[in-house]
Amino acid sequence: MKDIDELNIPENKRYSDDHEWAGYTGDTIRVGISDYAQDQLGDIVFVELPQVGERFEKAQQFGVVESVKSVSDMLIPLSGEITRINTELEINPALVNESPYENGWMIEVKPDSNDDMENLMDADTYIKMLKGIT
Amino acid sequence: MNVNHTGLHEWHVKHGAHMAPFAGYDMPLWYSSGAREEHLCVLTACGLFDTGHMSVLKITGPDSYGLLQKCFSRDLNCCTGNEKKPLSAGECTYGVFLSESDGGVIDDSIVCKVAPDVWLVVVNAGMGAVICRHLESYKNSFDVIITDLTELVGKIDIQGPLSGMVLRHILSEPDSVFEGLRYFRFKGSFDNDSSHSDGVRLLDGTPVMLSRTGYTGEFGFELFCGYRNTVKIWEALLAVGERYSIKTCGLGARDSLRTGAVLPLSHQDIGNWPFLNNPWTFALPYNTEKTGFTKEFIGRKALENASYNMFTCPFTGYDVRKVADGIVIDNAGDVIGTVLTCVTDTGIGRVGDTVYSITSPDKPEGFVPKGLSCGFLKISRMLPAGEMLMLKDGRREIQVSVVEDIRPARSARYPIEQMIT
């Protein structure tokens, strides 16, 4: 497993304490799981995503990520409506391991407000949190 | 709490293994390839497992056979082959140690006959002391010495169709070692002082014990060595194995491989309930007609008197998705049991009604296994293969089928001559 210093935690994303990331893509916000999360989970074999149009409140379960060893709920880091899902993950769930911030993105969300993003951790704070856990 | 390490612990951490606690040991779950690649590598090439966390007991003395006949489920006088011959020196057999009170499993084990008065008993991680105490409690006036060798012995499992090809490069006399090394036979000793230690030596003279056994269902070996030799043997196998695409494999792949091979996990698929109505009762000393037992043994009365009406059976799902702590629902909608084990065998897939493995000789052209959930259920009635059930946990419901076997085309029993070219 990767040491904290080996993890990729991009500066241009925000992070939740459940190890999801959120980043602006034009008007919407893209969400996925962090490099720490995919490294801990191991080989991802299945991703369950919500439907386009579904609404979630912050911290609600929006999907499931399944690895060879375990099944984990994913919690949405902000309130809003799902505008797009990454259908590539149906055919190739390993994209989440290979490229958690780019090709392995999970959902796009039209946020209810910008406050939720402000309340997420920046990269430095997330790294500090990880150092505290491990 | 004291966490134990095998001799390879530092190696695992240094090589980026994802570590996790198991039975009091800090063990690798997977390495950088990931558990899926490791699982597939064992099916198609060769994988290396650190199994030094397992326990080894030595039983010596004129009454060794007597004590084991009393406590071990197999009838050592009639257990090998279709003709049910007595266990010979150099042969080993799988069975269980049962509790006298309820006929439940204390642990499962492979028992190896080194000589009429020298036996090795291999049990699971953390169970050495427990089985020692169990045997001591039934020793009475038997002339026998029971020694726990766990701290002194390391073990490496090398499993997969190319494992013989890899091994031959570190053995000093591979042809003579492999000659007659049939399934569930062993040669050599990890103890230099033993008269059997010449049976198998490495190129540098290190004595090892090599058995045609394992926990993956695939062709391979368990290699027992002195604890201090484990790292050098591990590294030697990796060096010669590189051209055979060898990979180090963790407990994740070990668990998915053994499940696909319909092998139980002690304290999960077998445990403190009567050892009956399951796929492994071949380990009990039944007579040919299956009307009774051929010997007295601890747990016999409990089994004979048990009013036990649960059934343990294998299942295979229809996609990779698993359940955790699931319940079993039949097609009338009734809850009929629980899920003992549920993992994904990433080497298998369905084409129509048939399950194929990546190794199936008759697999359709272009077949790529997507993986299927599989495992064992404990249910309140016996169901035939093909019966459909639902497994449900807090998150999801998955459809599965009761099966007689899970992963097809397993190579464990293939003749060794076919596997070393």
Coordinates of C-alpha atoms in Angstrom, one line a residue:
Chain A
M1 CA 0.0 0.0 0.0
K2 CA 1.1 3.5 -0.7
D3 CA 2.8 5.7 1.9
I4 CA 1.0 9.1 2.4
D5 CA 3.9 10.8 0.6
E6 CA 3.3 8.5 -2.4
L7 CA -0.3 9.4 -2.7
N8 CA -1.6 11.7 -5.5
I9 CA -3.7 14.4 -3.8
P10 CA -4.2 17.1 -6.4
E11 CA -4.3 20.8 -5.3
N12 CA -7.2 21.6 -7.6
K13 CA -9.7 19.3 -5.8
R14 CA -11.6 19.4 -2.5
Y15 CA -12.0 16.4 -0.2
S16 CA -14.5 14.9 2.2
D17 CA -13.6 12.9 5.3
D18 CA -15.1 9.9 3.6
H19 CA -12.4 10.1 0.9
E20 CA -14.4 11.4 -2.0
W21 CA -13.1 14.4 -4.0
A22 CA -15.0 17.1 -5.8
G23 CA -13.8 19.5 -8.5
Y24 CA -15.3 22.1 -10.8
T25 CA -16.0 21.1 -14.4
G26 CA -17.6 24.3 -15.9
D27 CA -20.9 24.8 -14.1
T28 CA -21.1 21.4 -12.6
I29 CA -19.0 19.6 -10.0
R30 CA -17.3 16.2 -10.7
V31 CA -17.0 13.7 -7.9
G32 CA -14.9 10.6 -7.4
I33 CA -12.9 8.7 -4.8
S34 CA -9.4 9.7 -3.7
D35 CA -6.1 7.9 -4.5
Y36 CA -6.1 6.9 -0.8
A37 CA -9.5 5.3 -1.1
Q38 CA -8.7 3.4 -4.3
D39 CA -5.4 2.2 -2.8
Q40 CA -7.1 1.0 0.4
L41 CA -9.9 -0.7 -1.5
G42 CA -7.7 -2.7 -3.9
D43 CA -8.9 -3.9 -7.3
I44 CA -12.3 -2.4 -8.0
V45 CA -14.6 -4.9 -9.8
F46 CA -18.0 -3.1 -9.7
V47 CA -19.3 0.5 -9.3
E48 CA -23.0 1.2 -8.7
L49 CA -23.9 4.7 -9.7
P50 CA -27.2 6.6 -9.3
Q51 CA -29.5 7.7 -12.2
V52 CA -29.2 11.1 -13.9
G53 CA -31.8 13.4 -12.4
E54 CA -31.6 11.9 -8.9
R55 CA -31.2 14.4 -6.0
F56 CA -29.0 13.9 -2.9
E57 CA -28.4 15.8 0.3
K58 CA -24.7 16.1 1.4
A59 CA -23.4 12.9 3.0
Q60 CA -26.1 10.7 1.6
Q61 CA -25.1 7.4 0.0
F62 CA -25.0 8.0 -3.8
G63 CA -23.4 4.7 -4.9
V64 CA -21.4 1.7 -4.1
V65 CA -17.8 0.8 -4.9
E66 CA -16.9 -2.9 -4.8
S67 CA -13.4 -4.3 -4.7
V68 CA -12.3 -7.9 -4.6
K69 CA -12.2 -7.8 -0.9
S70 CA -15.1 -5.4 0.2
V71 CA -18.2 -3.4 -0.7
S72 CA -18.3 0.3 0.3
D73 CA -20.9 3.0 0.3
M74 CA -19.9 6.2 -1.3
L75 CA -21.2 9.4 0.3
I76 CA -21.9 12.5 -1.8
P77 CA -19.7 15.5 -0.6
L78 CA -22.3 18.1 -1.6
S79 CA -26.1 18.5 -2.1
G80 CA -27.4 18.6 -5.6
E81 CA -28.8 16.9 -8.7
I82 CA -26.9 14.3 -10.7
T83 CA -26.4 15.6 -14.3
R84 CA -24.1 12.9 -15.6
I85 CA -22.6 9.6 -14.7
N86 CA -19.4 7.9 -16.0
T87 CA -20.9 5.0 -17.9
E88 CA -17.3 3.8 -18.8
L89 CA -17.1 2.4 -15.3
E90 CA -19.7 -0.2 -16.1
I91 CA -17.3 -1.8 -18.6
N92 CA -14.1 -0.9 -17.0
P93 CA -14.3 -0.4 -13.2
A94 CA -10.5 -0.6 -12.9
L95 CA -10.4 3.0 -14.3
V96 CA -11.1 4.0 -10.7
N97 CA -7.8 2.4 -9.6
E98 CA -5.8 3.5 -12.6
S99 CA -7.0 7.1 -12.8
P100 CA -9.2 8.1 -9.8
Y101 CA -9.3 11.8 -10.7
E102 CA -9.5 11.7 -14.5
N103 CA -10.9 8.7 -16.3
G104 CA -12.2 7.2 -13.1
W105 CA -14.5 10.1 -12.2
M106 CA -17.9 8.9 -11.0
I107 CA -20.7 11.5 -11.2
E108 CA -21.3 15.2 -12.1
V109 CA -23.5 17.2 -9.8
K110 CA -25.4 20.5 -10.2
P111 CA -24.8 21.9 -6.7
D112 CA -27.6 23.5 -4.6
S113 CA -25.1 26.1 -3.5
N114 CA -21.4 26.8 -3.4
D115 CA -21.2 26.6 0.4
D116 CA -20.7 22.8 0.3
M117 CA -17.5 23.1 -1.7
E118 CA -16.2 25.7 0.7
N119 CA -16.7 23.4 3.6
L120 CA -14.8 20.5 2.1
M121 CA -11.1 20.1 2.9
D122 CA -8.3 21.4 0.6
A123 CA -5.5 19.1 -0.4
D124 CA -3.2 20.1 2.6
T125 CA -5.9 19.6 5.2
Y126 CA -6.9 16.2 3.6
I127 CA -3.3 15.1 3.7
K128 CA -3.0 16.1 7.4
M129 CA -6.2 14.1 8.1
L130 CA -4.7 11.1 6.4
K131 CA -1.5 11.4 8.4
G132 CA -3.8 11.4 11.5
I133 CA -5.5 8.2 10.5
T134 CA -2.5 6.1 9.5
Chain B
M1 CA -2.0 -6.9 21.9
N2 CA 0.9 -8.8 20.5
V3 CA 1.0 -9.0 16.7
N4 CA 3.0 -11.8 15.2
H5 CA 5.2 -11.5 12.1
T6 CA 6.3 -14.3 9.8
G7 CA 10.0 -14.3 8.6
L8 CA 8.9 -12.4 5.5
H9 CA 7.1 -9.5 7.2
E10 CA 9.8 -7.0 6.5
W11 CA 10.0 -8.1 2.9
H12 CA 6.2 -7.6 2.4
V13 CA 6.2 -4.1 3.9
K14 CA 9.3 -3.1 1.9
H15 CA 7.6 -4.2 -1.3
G16 CA 4.5 -2.2 -0.8
A17 CA 2.1 -5.0 0.3
H18 CA -1.3 -3.9 1.6
M19 CA -1.1 -5.4 5.1
A20 CA -3.9 -6.4 7.4
P21 CA -4.3 -8.4 10.6
F22 CA -5.2 -12.1 10.3
A23 CA -5.3 -14.6 13.2
G24 CA -2.9 -12.5 15.2
Y25 CA -0.4 -12.0 12.4
D26 CA 0.2 -8.8 10.2
M27 CA -0.1 -10.3 6.8
P28 CA -0.2 -9.2 3.1
L29 CA -3.7 -9.0 1.6
W30 CA -2.3 -8.1 -1.8
Y31 CA 0.8 -6.6 -3.4
S32 CA 1.1 -3.9 -6.1
S33 CA -0.4 -6.1 -8.8
G34 CA -3.7 -6.3 -6.9
A35 CA -5.7 -9.3 -5.8
R36 CA -7.4 -9.9 -9.1
E37 CA -4.1 -10.1 -11.1
E38 CA -2.7 -12.3 -8.3
H39 CA -5.7 -14.7 -8.5
L40 CA -5.4 -15.0 -12.3
C41 CA -1.6 -15.4 -12.1
V42 CA -2.1 -18.6 -10.0
L43 CA -4.6 -20.0 -12.5
T44 CA -2.4 -19.3 -15.5
A45 CA 1.2 -19.2 -14.3
C46 CA 2.6 -19.3 -10.8
G47 CA 2.0 -17.5 -7.5
L48 CA 4.0 -17.4 -4.2
F49 CA 2.2 -17.2 -0.9
D50 CA 3.8 -16.6 2.5
T51 CA 2.0 -19.1 4.8
G52 CA 4.5 -19.0 7.6
H53 CA 1.6 -18.0 9.9
M54 CA 0.3 -21.5 9.8
S55 CA 1.2 -23.9 12.7
V56 CA 3.1 -27.2 12.6
L57 CA 3.2 -29.8 15.3
K58 CA 5.4 -32.8 15.5
I59 CA 4.1 -36.1 17.0
T60 CA 6.7 -38.7 17.9
G61 CA 6.8 -42.0 19.8
P62 CA 5.5 -45.5 19.6
D63 CA 1.9 -44.4 20.2
S64 CA 1.8 -41.5 17.7
Y65 CA -0.4 -43.4 15.3
G66 CA -2.7 -44.4 18.2
L67 CA -3.1 -40.8 19.4
L68 CA -3.8 -39.5 15.9
Q69 CA -6.2 -42.4 15.1
K70 CA -8.1 -41.4 18.3
C71 CA -8.3 -37.7 17.7
F72 CA -8.1 -37.1 13.9
S73 CA -11.2 -37.7 11.7
R74 CA -9.5 -39.8 9.0
D75 CA -9.0 -43.5 9.5
L76 CA -5.2 -43.6 8.9
N77 CA -5.5 -47.3 8.3
C78 CA -7.8 -46.8 5.3
C79 CA -7.7 -43.4 3.7
T80 CA -5.6 -43.3 0.5
G81 CA -6.8 -43.7 -3.0
N82 CA -10.0 -45.5 -4.2
E83 CA -8.9 -48.7 -2.5
K84 CA -8.6 -46.9 0.8
K85 CA -5.1 -48.1 1.7
P86 CA -3.3 -47.2 5.0
L87 CA -1.3 -44.0 4.9
S88 CA 2.3 -44.7 4.0
A89 CA 5.4 -42.9 4.9
G90 CA 5.7 -39.9 2.6
E91 CA 1.9 -39.5 2.3
C92 CA -0.4 -37.0 3.9
T93 CA -4.1 -36.6 4.3
Y94 CA -6.8 -33.9 5.0
G95 CA -9.1 -34.2 7.9
V96 CA -10.5 -32.4 11.0
F97 CA -10.1 -32.5 14.8
L98 CA -13.5 -32.6 16.4
S99 CA -14.9 -31.6 19.7
E100 CA -16.1 -34.6 21.8
S101 CA -19.1 -32.7 23.1
D102 CA -20.8 -31.6 19.9
G103 CA -18.8 -33.1 17.0
G104 CA -17.9 -29.6 15.8
V105 CA -14.6 -28.7 14.2
I106 CA -11.8 -27.4 16.4
D107 CA -9.6 -27.0 13.3
D108 CA -8.9 -28.7 10.0
S109 CA -5.5 -30.1 9.3
I110 CA -3.2 -32.0 7.0
V111 CA -1.5 -34.9 8.7
C112 CA 1.8 -36.2 7.2
K113 CA 3.3 -39.6 8.0
V114 CA 7.1 -39.1 8.0
A115 CA 7.7 -42.6 9.6
P116 CA 5.6 -45.0 11.7
D117 CA 6.5 -43.0 14.9
V118 CA 7.1 -39.6 13.4
W119 CA 4.1 -37.5 12.2
L120 CA 3.6 -33.8 11.3
V121 CA 0.3 -32.1 11.9
V122 CA -0.2 -28.8 9.9
V123 CA -3.0 -26.6 11.3
N124 CA -4.2 -23.1 10.8
A125 CA -2.6 -19.8 12.0
G126 CA -2.9 -19.4 15.8
M127 CA -4.1 -23.0 16.3
G128 CA -0.8 -24.7 17.2
A129 CA -1.2 -24.3 21.0
V130 CA -4.9 -25.2 20.9
I131 CA -4.4 -28.4 19.0
C132 CA -1.4 -29.3 21.1
R133 CA -3.6 -29.0 24.2
H134 CA -6.3 -31.0 22.6
L135 CA -4.0 -33.8 21.8
E136 CA -2.4 -33.7 25.2
S137 CA -5.8 -33.9 26.8
Y138 CA -6.4 -37.3 25.1
K139 CA -2.9 -38.6 25.5
N140 CA -3.5 -40.5 28.8
S141 CA -0.9 -43.3 29.0
F142 CA 0.1 -43.1 25.3
D143 CA 3.8 -43.1 24.8
V144 CA 4.0 -40.0 22.6
I145 CA 5.7 -36.5 22.6
I146 CA 3.9 -33.5 21.0
T147 CA 6.0 -30.6 20.0
D148 CA 4.8 -27.2 18.6
L149 CA 7.3 -26.4 15.8
T150 CA 5.5 -23.3 14.6
E151 CA 8.2 -20.7 15.6
L152 CA 10.9 -22.8 14.0
V153 CA 9.3 -23.5 10.6
G154 CA 8.6 -21.2 7.7
K155 CA 6.3 -22.1 4.8
I156 CA 6.0 -20.9 1.3
D157 CA 3.1 -22.1 -1.0
I158 CA 4.0 -22.1 -4.7
Q159 CA 0.9 -22.7 -6.7
G160 CA -0.1 -22.6 -10.4
P161 CA 0.6 -24.7 -13.5
L162 CA 4.2 -23.4 -13.8
S163 CA 5.2 -23.9 -10.2
G164 CA 7.1 -27.1 -11.0
M165 CA 9.0 -25.4 -13.7
V166 CA 10.0 -22.6 -11.3
L167 CA 10.9 -24.9 -8.5
R168 CA 13.2 -27.1 -10.5
H169 CA 15.6 -24.2 -10.9
I170 CA 16.3 -24.0 -7.1
L171 CA 16.4 -27.8 -6.4
S172 CA 19.7 -29.6 -6.4
E173 CA 18.2 -32.8 -7.8
P174 CA 14.8 -31.9 -9.3
D175 CA 14.3 -35.1 -11.3
S176 CA 14.6 -37.3 -8.3
V177 CA 12.5 -34.9 -6.2
F178 CA 9.7 -34.8 -8.7
E179 CA 9.8 -38.6 -9.4
G180 CA 6.6 -40.1 -7.9
L181 CA 5.6 -36.9 -6.1
R182 CA 1.9 -37.5 -6.5
Y183 CA -0.9 -35.4 -5.2
F184 CA -0.8 -35.5 -1.3
R185 CA 2.7 -36.9 -1.2
F186 CA 5.7 -35.2 0.4
K187 CA 9.5 -35.6 0.5
G188 CA 12.4 -34.2 2.5
S189 CA 12.6 -32.5 5.8
F190 CA 13.2 -28.9 7.0
D191 CA 15.3 -30.4 9.8
N192 CA 18.9 -31.0 8.8
D193 CA 19.3 -33.6 11.6
S194 CA 16.4 -35.7 10.2
S195 CA 17.2 -38.9 8.3
H196 CA 14.8 -37.7 5.6
S197 CA 16.6 -34.4 5.0
D198 CA 18.4 -35.6 1.9
G199 CA 15.1 -36.1 0.2
V200 CA 15.0 -32.5 -1.0
R201 CA 17.8 -30.1 -0.9
L202 CA 18.2 -26.7 -2.6
L203 CA 21.2 -25.9 -4.8
D204 CA 23.1 -24.5 -1.7
G205 CA 22.3 -27.6 0.4
T206 CA 19.4 -26.2 2.4
P207 CA 17.1 -29.0 3.3
V208 CA 13.4 -28.5 2.8
M209 CA 10.2 -30.5 3.0
L210 CA 8.1 -30.3 -0.2
S211 CA 4.5 -31.5 -0.4
R212 CA 2.1 -31.7 -3.3
T213 CA -0.6 -29.8 -1.4
G214 CA -1.9 -26.3 -1.2
Y215 CA -5.0 -24.2 -0.7
T216 CA -5.8 -23.0 -4.2
G217 CA -7.1 -26.0 -6.0
E218 CA -4.3 -25.6 -8.6
F219 CA -1.1 -27.6 -9.2
G220 CA 1.5 -26.7 -6.7
F221 CA 3.5 -27.3 -3.6
E222 CA 3.9 -26.3 0.0
L223 CA 7.6 -25.8 0.9
F224 CA 8.5 -26.1 4.6
C225 CA 11.9 -24.7 5.7
G226 CA 13.8 -23.6 8.7
Y227 CA 12.4 -20.2 9.7
R228 CA 15.7 -18.5 9.0
N229 CA 15.8 -19.7 5.4
T230 CA 12.4 -18.3 4.4
V231 CA 13.6 -15.0 2.9
K232 CA 16.4 -16.4 0.9
I233 CA 14.2 -19.2 -0.6
W234 CA 11.4 -16.6 -1.3
E235 CA 13.8 -14.3 -3.1
A236 CA 15.4 -17.2 -5.0
L237 CA 12.0 -18.4 -6.3
L238 CA 11.1 -14.9 -7.4
A239 CA 14.4 -14.5 -9.2
V240 CA 14.1 -17.8 -11.2
G241 CA 10.4 -17.4 -11.5
E242 CA 10.5 -14.0 -13.2
R243 CA 10.6 -15.6 -16.7
Y244 CA 7.6 -17.6 -15.8
S245 CA 5.6 -14.5 -14.8
I246 CA 5.7 -15.4 -11.1
K247 CA 3.9 -13.1 -8.7
T248 CA 3.8 -12.7 -4.9
C249 CA 0.2 -13.3 -3.8
G250 CA -1.6 -12.2 -0.6
L251 CA -4.5 -13.5 1.5
G252 CA -7.1 -11.8 -0.8
A253 CA -6.2 -14.0 -3.7
R254 CA -5.7 -17.0 -1.3
D255 CA -9.3 -16.6 -0.2
S256 CA -10.9 -16.2 -3.6
L257 CA -8.8 -19.1 -5.0
R258 CA -9.7 -21.5 -2.2
T259 CA -13.4 -20.7 -2.4
G260 CA -13.5 -21.3 -6.2
A261 CA -11.8 -24.6 -5.4
V262 CA -14.6 -25.5 -2.8
L263 CA -12.2 -25.6 0.1
P264 CA -13.4 -24.6 3.6
L265 CA -12.1 -21.8 5.8
S266 CA -11.8 -23.1 9.3
H267 CA -13.9 -21.1 11.9
Q268 CA -16.0 -19.8 9.0
D269 CA -17.3 -22.6 6.7
I270 CA -16.6 -25.3 9.3
G271 CA -16.8 -24.6 13.0
N272 CA -18.5 -25.3 16.3
W273 CA -21.5 -27.1 14.8
P274 CA -21.6 -30.8 13.9
F275 CA -19.3 -31.8 11.0
L276 CA -22.1 -33.2 8.9
N277 CA -24.1 -32.3 5.7
N278 CA -21.3 -30.5 4.0
P279 CA -19.0 -31.0 1.0
W280 CA -16.1 -32.2 3.2
T281 CA -17.5 -35.2 5.0
F282 CA -15.1 -37.3 2.9
A283 CA -12.8 -36.5 5.8
L284 CA -14.9 -38.7 8.1
P285 CA -14.1 -42.4 8.4
Y286 CA -17.2 -43.7 6.8
N287 CA -17.4 -47.4 5.7
T288 CA -18.0 -48.0 2.0
E289 CA -21.8 -48.2 2.3
K290 CA -21.7 -44.9 4.4
T291 CA -23.8 -46.7 7.1
G292 CA -21.3 -46.2 9.9
F293 CA -17.7 -45.5 10.8
T294 CA -14.7 -47.7 10.5
K295 CA -13.0 -46.6 13.8
E296 CA -13.6 -44.9 17.1
F297 CA -12.6 -41.3 17.2
I298 CA -13.2 -38.2 19.3
G299 CA -16.5 -36.7 18.2
R300 CA -18.0 -39.9 16.8
K301 CA -20.7 -40.3 19.4
A302 CA -21.6 -36.6 19.1
L303 CA -22.0 -37.0 15.3
E304 CA -24.0 -40.2 15.6
N305 CA -26.4 -38.6 18.1
A306 CA -26.6 -35.2 16.5
S307 CA -30.0 -33.9 15.5
Y308 CA -28.5 -31.5 13.1
N309 CA -30.6 -30.4 10.2
M310 CA -28.6 -27.6 8.4
F311 CA -26.8 -28.2 5.1
T312 CA -23.7 -26.4 3.9
C313 CA -23.5 -26.1 0.1
P314 CA -21.5 -24.2 -2.5
F315 CA -23.1 -21.5 -4.7
T316 CA -22.1 -19.5 -7.7
G317 CA -23.6 -16.1 -8.6
Y318 CA -24.3 -14.4 -11.9
D319 CA -22.0 -11.4 -11.7
V320 CA -19.1 -10.2 -9.5
R321 CA -21.2 -8.6 -6.8
K322 CA -20.9 -10.0 -3.3
V323 CA -22.9 -9.7 -0.1
A324 CA -21.5 -9.3 3.4
D325 CA -23.1 -11.2 6.3
G326 CA -26.0 -12.1 4.0
I327 CA -29.1 -14.1 4.6
V328 CA -30.5 -16.7 2.1
I329 CA -34.0 -16.5 0.7
D330 CA -35.6 -19.3 -1.3
N331 CA -38.0 -18.8 -4.2
A332 CA -41.0 -18.9 -1.9
G333 CA -39.6 -15.7 -0.2
D334 CA -38.6 -17.5 3.0
V335 CA -35.4 -16.9 4.9
I336 CA -33.7 -20.4 4.9
G337 CA -30.2 -19.7 6.1
T338 CA -27.0 -17.6 6.2
V339 CA -24.0 -16.9 4.0
L340 CA -20.8 -18.4 5.4
T341 CA -18.4 -17.2 2.7
C342 CA -19.0 -14.9 -0.3
V343 CA -16.1 -13.8 -2.5
T344 CA -15.5 -13.1 -6.2
D345 CA -13.6 -15.7 -8.3
T346 CA -12.3 -13.4 -11.0
G347 CA -11.1 -16.4 -13.1
I348 CA -14.6 -17.6 -14.0
G349 CA -17.6 -16.4 -16.0
R350 CA -20.9 -17.6 -17.4
V351 CA -21.6 -18.3 -21.1
G352 CA -25.3 -19.3 -21.2
D353 CA -25.8 -22.0 -18.6
T354 CA -22.2 -23.0 -18.3
V355 CA -19.5 -21.7 -16.0
Y356 CA -16.0 -21.6 -17.6
S357 CA -12.7 -20.8 -16.2
I358 CA -9.9 -18.9 -17.9
T359 CA -8.2 -22.3 -17.9
S360 CA -11.1 -24.4 -19.3
P361 CA -9.8 -26.3 -22.3
D362 CA -13.3 -26.1 -23.9
K363 CA -13.9 -22.4 -23.2
P364 CA -15.6 -20.6 -26.1
E365 CA -13.4 -18.5 -28.5
G366 CA -12.8 -15.0 -27.2
F367 CA -14.0 -15.9 -23.7
V368 CA -12.8 -13.4 -21.1
P369 CA -13.8 -14.2 -17.5
K370 CA -15.6 -11.3 -15.9
G371 CA -15.7 -13.0 -12.5
L372 CA -18.6 -14.4 -10.5
S373 CA -19.5 -14.3 -6.8
C374 CA -19.2 -17.6 -5.1
G375 CA -19.0 -19.2 -1.7
F376 CA -20.9 -21.3 0.8
L377 CA -24.3 -21.2 2.4
K378 CA -25.7 -22.8 5.5
I379 CA -29.4 -23.6 4.9
S380 CA -32.2 -25.5 6.5
R381 CA -32.8 -28.0 3.8
M382 CA -30.8 -29.9 1.1
L383 CA -31.2 -28.3 -2.3
P384 CA -30.2 -29.7 -5.7
A385 CA -27.6 -28.1 -8.0
G386 CA -29.4 -25.5 -10.1
E387 CA -31.7 -24.3 -7.4
M388 CA -31.9 -20.5 -7.5
L389 CA -31.7 -18.5 -4.3
M390 CA -31.4 -14.8 -3.4
L391 CA -28.7 -13.6 -1.0
K392 CA -29.5 -10.4 0.8
D393 CA -27.6 -8.0 3.0
G394 CA -28.3 -4.4 4.2
R395 CA -27.3 -3.1 0.8
R396 CA -28.4 -5.4 -2.0
E397 CA -29.9 -8.7 -3.2
I398 CA -28.1 -11.0 -5.6
Q399 CA -29.3 -14.0 -7.4
V400 CA -27.2 -17.2 -7.1
S401 CA -27.5 -20.9 -7.9
V402 CA -26.7 -23.9 -5.7
V403 CA -23.8 -25.8 -7.4
E404 CA -21.8 -29.0 -6.9
D405 CA -18.6 -27.4 -8.0
I406 CA -17.5 -23.8 -8.5
R407 CA -14.3 -23.2 -10.6
P408 CA -13.9 -25.8 -13.4
A409 CA -10.7 -27.2 -14.9
R410 CA -8.6 -27.0 -11.7
S411 CA -5.1 -28.3 -12.0
A412 CA -4.2 -29.6 -8.5
R413 CA -4.3 -33.3 -9.4
Y414 CA -2.7 -33.1 -12.8
P415 CA 0.1 -35.7 -13.1
I416 CA 3.4 -34.0 -12.2
E417 CA 5.0 -35.5 -15.4
Q418 CA 2.6 -33.4 -17.5
M419 CA 3.5 -30.2 -15.6
I420 CA 7.3 -30.3 -15.8
T421 CA 8.5 -30.1 -19.4

